[in-house]
Short mmCIF file of C-alpha atoms and ligand atoms in Angstrom, two decimals:
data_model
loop_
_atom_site.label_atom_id
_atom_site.label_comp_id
_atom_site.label_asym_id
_atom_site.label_seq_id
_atom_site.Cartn_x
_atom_site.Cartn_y
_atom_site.Cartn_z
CA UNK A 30 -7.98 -56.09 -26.29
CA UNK A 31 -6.98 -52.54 -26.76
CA UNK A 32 -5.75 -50.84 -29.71
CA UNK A 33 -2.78 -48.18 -28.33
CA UNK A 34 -1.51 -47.06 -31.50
CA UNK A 35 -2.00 -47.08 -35.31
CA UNK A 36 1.39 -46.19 -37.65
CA UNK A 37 1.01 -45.08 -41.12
CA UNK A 38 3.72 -45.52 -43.62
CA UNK A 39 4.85 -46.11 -47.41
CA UNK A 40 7.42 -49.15 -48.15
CA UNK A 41 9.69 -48.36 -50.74
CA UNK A 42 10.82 -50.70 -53.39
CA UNK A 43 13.50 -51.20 -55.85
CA UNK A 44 17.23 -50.21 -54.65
CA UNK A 45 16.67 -49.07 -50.93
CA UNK A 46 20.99 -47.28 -51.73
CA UNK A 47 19.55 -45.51 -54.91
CA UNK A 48 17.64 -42.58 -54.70
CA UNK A 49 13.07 -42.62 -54.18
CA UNK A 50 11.81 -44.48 -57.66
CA UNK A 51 8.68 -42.86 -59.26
CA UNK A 52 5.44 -45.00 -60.77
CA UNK A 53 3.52 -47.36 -59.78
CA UNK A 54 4.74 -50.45 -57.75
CA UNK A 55 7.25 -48.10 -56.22
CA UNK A 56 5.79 -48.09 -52.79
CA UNK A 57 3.12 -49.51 -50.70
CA UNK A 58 0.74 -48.02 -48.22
CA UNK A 59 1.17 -49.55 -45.04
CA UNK A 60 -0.95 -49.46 -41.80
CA UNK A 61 0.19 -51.12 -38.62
CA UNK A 62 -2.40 -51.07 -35.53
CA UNK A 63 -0.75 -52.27 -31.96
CA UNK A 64 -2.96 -53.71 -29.42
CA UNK A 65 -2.14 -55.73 -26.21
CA UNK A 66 1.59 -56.00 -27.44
CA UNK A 67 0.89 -57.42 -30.67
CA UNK A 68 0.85 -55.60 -34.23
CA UNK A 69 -1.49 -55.93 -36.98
CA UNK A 70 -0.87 -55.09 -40.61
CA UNK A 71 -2.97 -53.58 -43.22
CA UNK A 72 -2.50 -51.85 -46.92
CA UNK A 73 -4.28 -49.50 -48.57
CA UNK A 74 -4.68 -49.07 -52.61
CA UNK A 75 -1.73 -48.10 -54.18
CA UNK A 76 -2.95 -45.05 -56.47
CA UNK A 77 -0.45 -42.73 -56.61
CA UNK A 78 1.41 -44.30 -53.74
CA UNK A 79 -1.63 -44.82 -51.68
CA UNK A 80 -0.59 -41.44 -49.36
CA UNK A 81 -4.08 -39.82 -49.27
CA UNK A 82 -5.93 -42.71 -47.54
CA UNK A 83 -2.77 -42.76 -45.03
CA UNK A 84 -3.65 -39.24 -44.16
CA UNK A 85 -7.19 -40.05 -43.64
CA UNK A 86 -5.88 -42.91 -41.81
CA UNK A 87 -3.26 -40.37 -39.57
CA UNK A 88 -5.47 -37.12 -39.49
CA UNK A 89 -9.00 -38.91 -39.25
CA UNK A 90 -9.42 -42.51 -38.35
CA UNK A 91 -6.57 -43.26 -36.48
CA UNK A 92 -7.57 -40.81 -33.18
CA UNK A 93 -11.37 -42.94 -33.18
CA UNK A 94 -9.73 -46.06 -33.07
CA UNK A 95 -6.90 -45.64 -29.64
CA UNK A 96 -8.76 -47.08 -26.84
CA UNK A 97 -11.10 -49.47 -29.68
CA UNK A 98 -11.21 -53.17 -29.08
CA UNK A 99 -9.94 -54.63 -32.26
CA UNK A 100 -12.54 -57.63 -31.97
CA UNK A 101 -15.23 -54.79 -32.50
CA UNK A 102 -13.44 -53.83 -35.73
CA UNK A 103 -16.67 -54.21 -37.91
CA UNK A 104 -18.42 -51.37 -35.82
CA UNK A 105 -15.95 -49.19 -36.05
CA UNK A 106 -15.10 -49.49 -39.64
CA UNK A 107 -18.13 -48.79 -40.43
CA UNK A 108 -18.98 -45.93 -38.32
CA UNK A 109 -15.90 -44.46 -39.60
CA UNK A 110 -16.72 -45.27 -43.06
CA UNK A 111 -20.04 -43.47 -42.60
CA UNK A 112 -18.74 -40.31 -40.46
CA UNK A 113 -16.37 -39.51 -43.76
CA UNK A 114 -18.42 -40.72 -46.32
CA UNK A 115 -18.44 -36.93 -47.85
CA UNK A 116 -14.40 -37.17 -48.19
CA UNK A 117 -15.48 -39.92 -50.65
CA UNK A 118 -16.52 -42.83 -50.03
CA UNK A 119 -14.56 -43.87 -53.12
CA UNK A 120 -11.14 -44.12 -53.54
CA UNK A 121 -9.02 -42.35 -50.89
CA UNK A 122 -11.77 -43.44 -47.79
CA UNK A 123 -12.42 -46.95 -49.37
CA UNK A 124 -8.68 -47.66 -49.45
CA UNK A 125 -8.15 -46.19 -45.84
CA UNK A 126 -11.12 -48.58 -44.67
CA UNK A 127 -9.70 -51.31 -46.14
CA UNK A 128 -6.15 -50.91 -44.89
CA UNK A 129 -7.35 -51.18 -41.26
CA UNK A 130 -9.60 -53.93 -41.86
CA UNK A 131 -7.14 -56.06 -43.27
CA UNK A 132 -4.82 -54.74 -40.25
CA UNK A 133 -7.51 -55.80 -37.66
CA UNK A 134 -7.75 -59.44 -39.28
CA UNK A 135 -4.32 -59.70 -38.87
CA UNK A 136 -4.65 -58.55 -35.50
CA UNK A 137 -7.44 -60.63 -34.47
CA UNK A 138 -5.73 -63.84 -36.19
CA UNK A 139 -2.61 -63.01 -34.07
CA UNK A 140 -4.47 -62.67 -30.63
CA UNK A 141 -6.16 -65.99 -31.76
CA UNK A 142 -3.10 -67.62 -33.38
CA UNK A 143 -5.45 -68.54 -36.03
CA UNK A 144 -4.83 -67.60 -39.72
CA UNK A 145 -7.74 -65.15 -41.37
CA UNK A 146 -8.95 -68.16 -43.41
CA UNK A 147 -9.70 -70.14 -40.70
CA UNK A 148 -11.48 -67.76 -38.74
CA UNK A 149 -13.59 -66.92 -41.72
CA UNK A 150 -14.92 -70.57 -41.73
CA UNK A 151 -12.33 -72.96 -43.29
CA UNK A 152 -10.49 -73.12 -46.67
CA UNK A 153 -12.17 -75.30 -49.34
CA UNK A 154 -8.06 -75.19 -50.69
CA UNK A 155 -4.48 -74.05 -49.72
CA UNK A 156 -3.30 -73.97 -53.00
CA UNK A 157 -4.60 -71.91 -55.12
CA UNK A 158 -4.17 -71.58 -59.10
CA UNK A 159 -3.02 -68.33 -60.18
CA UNK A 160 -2.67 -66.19 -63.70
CA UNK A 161 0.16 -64.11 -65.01
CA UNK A 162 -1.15 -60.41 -65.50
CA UNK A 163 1.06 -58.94 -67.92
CA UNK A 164 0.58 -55.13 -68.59
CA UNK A 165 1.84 -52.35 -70.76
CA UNK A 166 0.82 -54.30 -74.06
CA UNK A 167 -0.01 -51.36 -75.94
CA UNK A 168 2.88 -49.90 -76.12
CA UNK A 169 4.59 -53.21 -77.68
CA UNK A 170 4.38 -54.19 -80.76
CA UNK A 171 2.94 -57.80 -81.81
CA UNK A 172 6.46 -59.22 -81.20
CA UNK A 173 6.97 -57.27 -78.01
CA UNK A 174 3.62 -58.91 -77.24
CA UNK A 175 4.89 -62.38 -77.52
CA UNK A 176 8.29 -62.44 -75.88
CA UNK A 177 6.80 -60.68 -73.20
CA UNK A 178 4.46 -63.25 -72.52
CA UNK A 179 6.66 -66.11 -73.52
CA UNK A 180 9.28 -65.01 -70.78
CA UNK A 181 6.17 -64.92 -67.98
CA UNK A 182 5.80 -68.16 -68.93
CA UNK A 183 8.74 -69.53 -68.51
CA UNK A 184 9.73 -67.67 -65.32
CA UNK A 185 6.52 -68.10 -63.53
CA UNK A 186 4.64 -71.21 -65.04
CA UNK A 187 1.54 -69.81 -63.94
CA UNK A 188 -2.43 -71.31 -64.77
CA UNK A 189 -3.46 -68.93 -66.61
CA UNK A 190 -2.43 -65.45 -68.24
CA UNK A 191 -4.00 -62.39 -68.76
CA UNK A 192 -2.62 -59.51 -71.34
CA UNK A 193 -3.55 -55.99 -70.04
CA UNK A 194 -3.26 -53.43 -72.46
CA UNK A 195 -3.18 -50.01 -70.20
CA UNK A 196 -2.33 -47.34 -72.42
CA UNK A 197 -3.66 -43.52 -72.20
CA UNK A 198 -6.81 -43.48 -70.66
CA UNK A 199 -8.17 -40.75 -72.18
CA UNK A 200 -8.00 -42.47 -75.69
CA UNK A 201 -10.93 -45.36 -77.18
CA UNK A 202 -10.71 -47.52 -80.31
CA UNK A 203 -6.61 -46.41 -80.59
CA UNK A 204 -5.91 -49.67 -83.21
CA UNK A 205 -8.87 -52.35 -82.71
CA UNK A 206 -7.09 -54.17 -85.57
CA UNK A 207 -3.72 -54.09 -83.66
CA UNK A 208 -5.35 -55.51 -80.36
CA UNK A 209 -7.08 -58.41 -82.19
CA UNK A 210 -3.43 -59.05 -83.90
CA UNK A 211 -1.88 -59.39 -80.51
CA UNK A 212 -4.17 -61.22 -78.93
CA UNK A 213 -4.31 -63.51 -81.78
CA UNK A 214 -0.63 -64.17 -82.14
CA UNK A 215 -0.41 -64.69 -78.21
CA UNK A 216 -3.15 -67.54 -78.55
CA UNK A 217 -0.74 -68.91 -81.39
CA UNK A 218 2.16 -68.49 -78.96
CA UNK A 219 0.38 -70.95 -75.92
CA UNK A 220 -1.68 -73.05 -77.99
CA UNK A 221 -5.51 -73.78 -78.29
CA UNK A 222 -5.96 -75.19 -74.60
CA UNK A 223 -3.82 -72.77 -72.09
CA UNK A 224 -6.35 -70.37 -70.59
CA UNK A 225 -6.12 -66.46 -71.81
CA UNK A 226 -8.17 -62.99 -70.93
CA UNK A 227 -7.70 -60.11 -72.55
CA UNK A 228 -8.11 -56.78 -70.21
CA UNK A 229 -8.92 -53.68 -72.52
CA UNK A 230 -8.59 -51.54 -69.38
CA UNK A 231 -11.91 -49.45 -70.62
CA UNK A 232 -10.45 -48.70 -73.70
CA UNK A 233 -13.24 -49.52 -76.26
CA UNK A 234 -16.56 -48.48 -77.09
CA UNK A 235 -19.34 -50.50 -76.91
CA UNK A 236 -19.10 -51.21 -81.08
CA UNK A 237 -15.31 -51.87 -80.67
CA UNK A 238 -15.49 -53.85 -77.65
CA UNK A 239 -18.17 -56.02 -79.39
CA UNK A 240 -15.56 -55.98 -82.53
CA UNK A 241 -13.21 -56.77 -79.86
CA UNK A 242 -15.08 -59.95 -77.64
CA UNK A 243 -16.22 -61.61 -81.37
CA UNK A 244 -12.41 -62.18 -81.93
CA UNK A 245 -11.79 -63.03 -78.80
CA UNK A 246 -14.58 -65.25 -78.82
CA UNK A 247 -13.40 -66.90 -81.58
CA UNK A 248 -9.44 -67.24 -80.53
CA UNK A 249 -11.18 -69.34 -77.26
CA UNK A 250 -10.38 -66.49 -74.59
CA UNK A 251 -11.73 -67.04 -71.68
CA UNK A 252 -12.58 -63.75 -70.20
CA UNK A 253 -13.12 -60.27 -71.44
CA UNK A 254 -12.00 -57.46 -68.44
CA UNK A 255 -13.48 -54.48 -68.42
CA UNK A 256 -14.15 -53.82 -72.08
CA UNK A 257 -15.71 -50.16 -71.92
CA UNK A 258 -15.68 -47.43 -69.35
CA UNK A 259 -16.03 -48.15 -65.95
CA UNK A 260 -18.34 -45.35 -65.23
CA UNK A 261 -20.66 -46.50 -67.74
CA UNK A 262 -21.97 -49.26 -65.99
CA UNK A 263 -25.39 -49.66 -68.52
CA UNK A 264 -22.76 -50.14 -71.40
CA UNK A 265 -20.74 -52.97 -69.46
CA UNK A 266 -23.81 -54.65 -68.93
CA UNK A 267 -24.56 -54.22 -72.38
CA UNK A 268 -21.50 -55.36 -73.74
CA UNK A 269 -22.01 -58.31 -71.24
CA UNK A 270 -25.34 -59.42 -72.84
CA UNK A 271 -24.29 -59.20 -75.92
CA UNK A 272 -21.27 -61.02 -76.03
CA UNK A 273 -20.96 -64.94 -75.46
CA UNK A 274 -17.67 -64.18 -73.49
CA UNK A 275 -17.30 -63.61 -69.99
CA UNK A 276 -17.25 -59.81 -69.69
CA UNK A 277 -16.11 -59.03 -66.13
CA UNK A 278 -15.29 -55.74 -64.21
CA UNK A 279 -15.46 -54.22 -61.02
CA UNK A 280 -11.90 -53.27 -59.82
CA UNK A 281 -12.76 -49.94 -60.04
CA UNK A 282 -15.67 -50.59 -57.31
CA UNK A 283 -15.75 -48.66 -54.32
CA UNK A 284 -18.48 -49.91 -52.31
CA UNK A 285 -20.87 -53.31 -51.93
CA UNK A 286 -23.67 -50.71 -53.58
CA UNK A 287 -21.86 -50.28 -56.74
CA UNK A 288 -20.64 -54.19 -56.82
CA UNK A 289 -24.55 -54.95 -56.94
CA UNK A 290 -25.19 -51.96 -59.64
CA UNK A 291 -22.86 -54.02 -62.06
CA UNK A 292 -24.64 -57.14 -60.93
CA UNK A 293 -27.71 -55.47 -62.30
CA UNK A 294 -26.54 -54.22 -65.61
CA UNK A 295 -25.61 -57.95 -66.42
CA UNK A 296 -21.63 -58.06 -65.84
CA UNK A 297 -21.48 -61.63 -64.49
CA UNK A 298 -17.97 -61.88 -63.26
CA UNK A 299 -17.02 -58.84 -60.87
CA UNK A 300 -13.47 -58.05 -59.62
CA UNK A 301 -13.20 -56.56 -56.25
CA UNK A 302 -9.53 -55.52 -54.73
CA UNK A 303 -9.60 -55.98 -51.64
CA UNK A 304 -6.84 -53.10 -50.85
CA UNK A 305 -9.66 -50.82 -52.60
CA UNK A 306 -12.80 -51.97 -50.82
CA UNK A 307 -13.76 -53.18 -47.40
CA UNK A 308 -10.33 -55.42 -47.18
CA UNK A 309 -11.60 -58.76 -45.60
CA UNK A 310 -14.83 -57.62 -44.41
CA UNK A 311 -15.75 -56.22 -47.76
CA UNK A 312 -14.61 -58.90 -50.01
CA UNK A 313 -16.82 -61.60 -48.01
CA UNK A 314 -19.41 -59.62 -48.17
CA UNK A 315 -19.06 -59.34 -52.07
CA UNK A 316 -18.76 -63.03 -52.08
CA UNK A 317 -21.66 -63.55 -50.59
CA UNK A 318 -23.64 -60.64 -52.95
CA UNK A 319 -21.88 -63.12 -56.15
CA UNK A 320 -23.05 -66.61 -54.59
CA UNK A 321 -26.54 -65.11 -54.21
CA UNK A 322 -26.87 -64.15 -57.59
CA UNK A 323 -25.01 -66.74 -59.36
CA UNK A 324 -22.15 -64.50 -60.54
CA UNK A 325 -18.44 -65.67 -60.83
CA UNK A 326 -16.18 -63.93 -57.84
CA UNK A 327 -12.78 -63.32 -59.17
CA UNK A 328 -11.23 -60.67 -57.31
CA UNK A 329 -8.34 -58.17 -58.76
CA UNK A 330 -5.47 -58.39 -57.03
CA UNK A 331 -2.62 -56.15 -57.75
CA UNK A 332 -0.03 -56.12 -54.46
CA UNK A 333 3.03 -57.64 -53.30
CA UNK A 334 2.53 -59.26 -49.71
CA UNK A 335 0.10 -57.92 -47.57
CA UNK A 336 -3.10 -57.41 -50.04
CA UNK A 337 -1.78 -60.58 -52.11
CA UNK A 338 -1.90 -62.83 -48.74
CA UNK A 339 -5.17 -61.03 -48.04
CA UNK A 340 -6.68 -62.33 -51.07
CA UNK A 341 -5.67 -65.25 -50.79
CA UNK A 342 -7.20 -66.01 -47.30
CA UNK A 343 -10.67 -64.97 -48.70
CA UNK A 344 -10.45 -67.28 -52.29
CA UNK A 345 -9.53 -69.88 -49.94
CA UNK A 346 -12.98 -70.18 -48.06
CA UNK A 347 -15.18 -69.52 -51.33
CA UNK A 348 -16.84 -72.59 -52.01
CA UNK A 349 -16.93 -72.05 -56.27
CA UNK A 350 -13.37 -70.48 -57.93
CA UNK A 351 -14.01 -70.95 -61.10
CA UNK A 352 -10.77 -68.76 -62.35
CA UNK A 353 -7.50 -68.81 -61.08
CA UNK A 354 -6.51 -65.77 -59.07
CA UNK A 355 -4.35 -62.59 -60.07
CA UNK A 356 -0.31 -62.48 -59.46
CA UNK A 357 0.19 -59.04 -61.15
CA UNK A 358 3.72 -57.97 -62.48
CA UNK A 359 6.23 -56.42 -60.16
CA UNK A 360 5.40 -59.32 -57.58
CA UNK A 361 8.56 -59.80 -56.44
CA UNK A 362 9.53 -56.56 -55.07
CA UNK A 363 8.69 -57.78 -51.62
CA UNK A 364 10.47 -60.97 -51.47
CA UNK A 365 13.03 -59.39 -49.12
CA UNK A 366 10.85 -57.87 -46.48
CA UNK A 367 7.70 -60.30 -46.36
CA UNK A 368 10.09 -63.34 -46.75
CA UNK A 369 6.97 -66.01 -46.95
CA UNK A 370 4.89 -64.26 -49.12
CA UNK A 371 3.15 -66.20 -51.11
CA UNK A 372 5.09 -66.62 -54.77
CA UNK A 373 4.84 -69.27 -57.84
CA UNK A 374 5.13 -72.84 -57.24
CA UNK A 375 3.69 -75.08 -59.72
CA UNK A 376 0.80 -72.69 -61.39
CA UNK A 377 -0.12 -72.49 -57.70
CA UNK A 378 -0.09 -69.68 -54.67
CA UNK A 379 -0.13 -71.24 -51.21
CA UNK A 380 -2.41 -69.55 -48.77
CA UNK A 381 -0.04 -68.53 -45.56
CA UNK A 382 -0.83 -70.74 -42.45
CA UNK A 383 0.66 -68.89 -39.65
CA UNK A 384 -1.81 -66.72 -37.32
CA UNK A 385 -3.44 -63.76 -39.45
CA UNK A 386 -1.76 -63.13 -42.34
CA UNK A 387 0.92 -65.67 -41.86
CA UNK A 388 3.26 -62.88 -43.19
CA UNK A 389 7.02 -63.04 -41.49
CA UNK A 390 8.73 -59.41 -42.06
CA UNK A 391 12.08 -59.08 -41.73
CA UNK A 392 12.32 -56.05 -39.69
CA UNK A 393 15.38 -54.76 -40.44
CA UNK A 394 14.73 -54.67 -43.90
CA UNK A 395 11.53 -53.14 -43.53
CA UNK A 396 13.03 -50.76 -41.45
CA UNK A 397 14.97 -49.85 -44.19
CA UNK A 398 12.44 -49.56 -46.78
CA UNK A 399 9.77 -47.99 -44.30
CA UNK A 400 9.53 -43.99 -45.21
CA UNK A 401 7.06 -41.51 -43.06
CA UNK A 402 4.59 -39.51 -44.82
CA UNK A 403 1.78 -38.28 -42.08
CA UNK A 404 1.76 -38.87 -38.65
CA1 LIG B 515 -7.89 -54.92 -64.97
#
């Protein structure tokens, strides 16, 4: 095979007759590699529309790979990866990487007619339980809290739910009290038995996230995301240890290197994205770094279509899910250009079966939605 040309572009969402929407879930970054007649597509992390790691993508990557045989895709990833590695590698070269990974899988699948999971060994499951990830909860109130969560419930029936609380980054410890209140009177909400996390979205310090996992502990959560800084990986370790909870993190890894470095400071659920590092490639690979140690693999999961049918394909081979997996807000926004993608149906996801990523586009409608950037 022979890759001829690689396309770069954002899909727009919301009201294609109403004028560019701003904030996130507005657009996705979209790669699309051709080769032997047949297209291939990938997505890169959406941070602030993901339109940096397209114009590595255009500018940089892009010229290497013309002529490249896609079933090589590994090699030249990664000597990509390490040609740029001063533009990063996190972030903006991480995304770009993983965007034409999870393009090449798609590729490869189609040239096979195979679907990425089977191809990557086999799925131990097609169905697969997901959670509700419900952000924005501290800017509600307790009672903004609850209906919130009630509606997910009802609309989506998922497995599990998780309440994100966002909020200003630059800001710790903003109203510990109010947090534990929330969380408490969304536990009275589902009952003793339905299966809650709480993500503090590095909002604590390592006192109030202790302050923070005790209550938790005690309301029967069953995970604790990313408690304290990200950058201060010695702190989420110590949280970790010190708290009976599952403390987990890792969506704001880069690299297999800095997976392991939570590993070591005693975090012992990590949260890859696959849109954010190494796509396919990289999320087996931090499967396998999990399995080896013993450490639960639950990866964050924040897109639409192509990085939530991504996901999928990978949690379908690994042997041990212990959690279900993450359908974040805004999900829907696809449903009229990836028609299939996967979407509720009974607490469950079902992982696409067509060849690659089993994703059927309707092409006029993502000609519509489909706007330039670099190129
Ligand atoms: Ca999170």
């Amino acid at each position: 095979m022979k890759i001829d040309k690689v396309e770069t572009f954002l899909v727009r969402w919301g009201d294609v007759s109403r004028p560019a929407e701003a904030g996130f879930g507005a657009a996705t970054a979209v790669v699309a590699v051709h080769a032997d007649g047949l297209v291939g597509l990938g997505e890169a992390s959406p941070m602030q529309g993901g339109v940096a790691s397209l114009a590595v993508i255009a500018r940089d990557m892009a010229p290497a790979l013309i002529g490249g045989d896609p079933l090589d895709h590994a090699v030249m990833l990664d000597r990509l990866l390490h040609k740029l590695i001063k533009l990063g590698p996190d972030g903006i070269v991480t995304g770009a990487y993983a965007a034409l990974d999870i393009a090449l899988w798609d590729l490869k699948g189609k040239a096979l007619r195979q679907p990425i999971h089977k191809l990557l060994g086999g799925a131990w499951r097609t169905r697969i339980p997901f959670y509700a990830s419900i952000g924005g909860n501290a800017a509600r109130d307790v009672d903004g809290v609850v209906r919130t969560v009630e509606a997910r419930l009802k609309a989506e029936q998922p497995s599990a739910i998780k309440i994100r609380w966002d909020g200003t980054r630059s800001e710790v410890d903003r109203d510990i009290k109010g947090d534990i209140a929330k969380a408490r009177a969304v536990r009275e909400l589902v009952g003793d038995d339905f299966p809650l996390a709480f993500d503090a979205n590095n909002r604590y310090s390592i006192g109030a996230a202790i302050r923070v996992g005790r209550a938790l502990e005690e309301l029967g959560f069953i995970w604790f995301e990313e408690p304290v800084e990200y950058y201060h990986v010695k702190a989420m370790g110590e949280v970790a240890q010190r708290l009976d909870i599952t403390v987990s993190a890792g969506e704001q890894s880069y690299t297999l290197q800095s997976v392991a470095a939570l590993i070591d400071s005693g975090v012992r659920m990590v949260q890859p994205d696959i849109v954010k590092m190494g796509g396919v490639t990289g999320l087996m690979q931090c499967a396998a770094l999990c399995h080896a140690h013993g450490v639960e693999f639950v990866p964050h999961q924040t897109q639409p279509a192509i990085g939530n049918a991504a996901n999928l394909h990978v949690l379908s081979t690994v042997m041990h899910a212990t959690k279900p997996a993450e359908l974040a807000d805004g999900w829907s926004r696809s449903a009229d250009t990836f028609v299939n993608a996967p979407r509720p149906d009974g607490g469950c996801m079902v992982v696409p079966d067509g060849p690659g990523l089993g994703l059927v586009v309707d092409a006029a409608m993502l000609a519509r939605r489909r706007v330039d950037v670099t190129g």
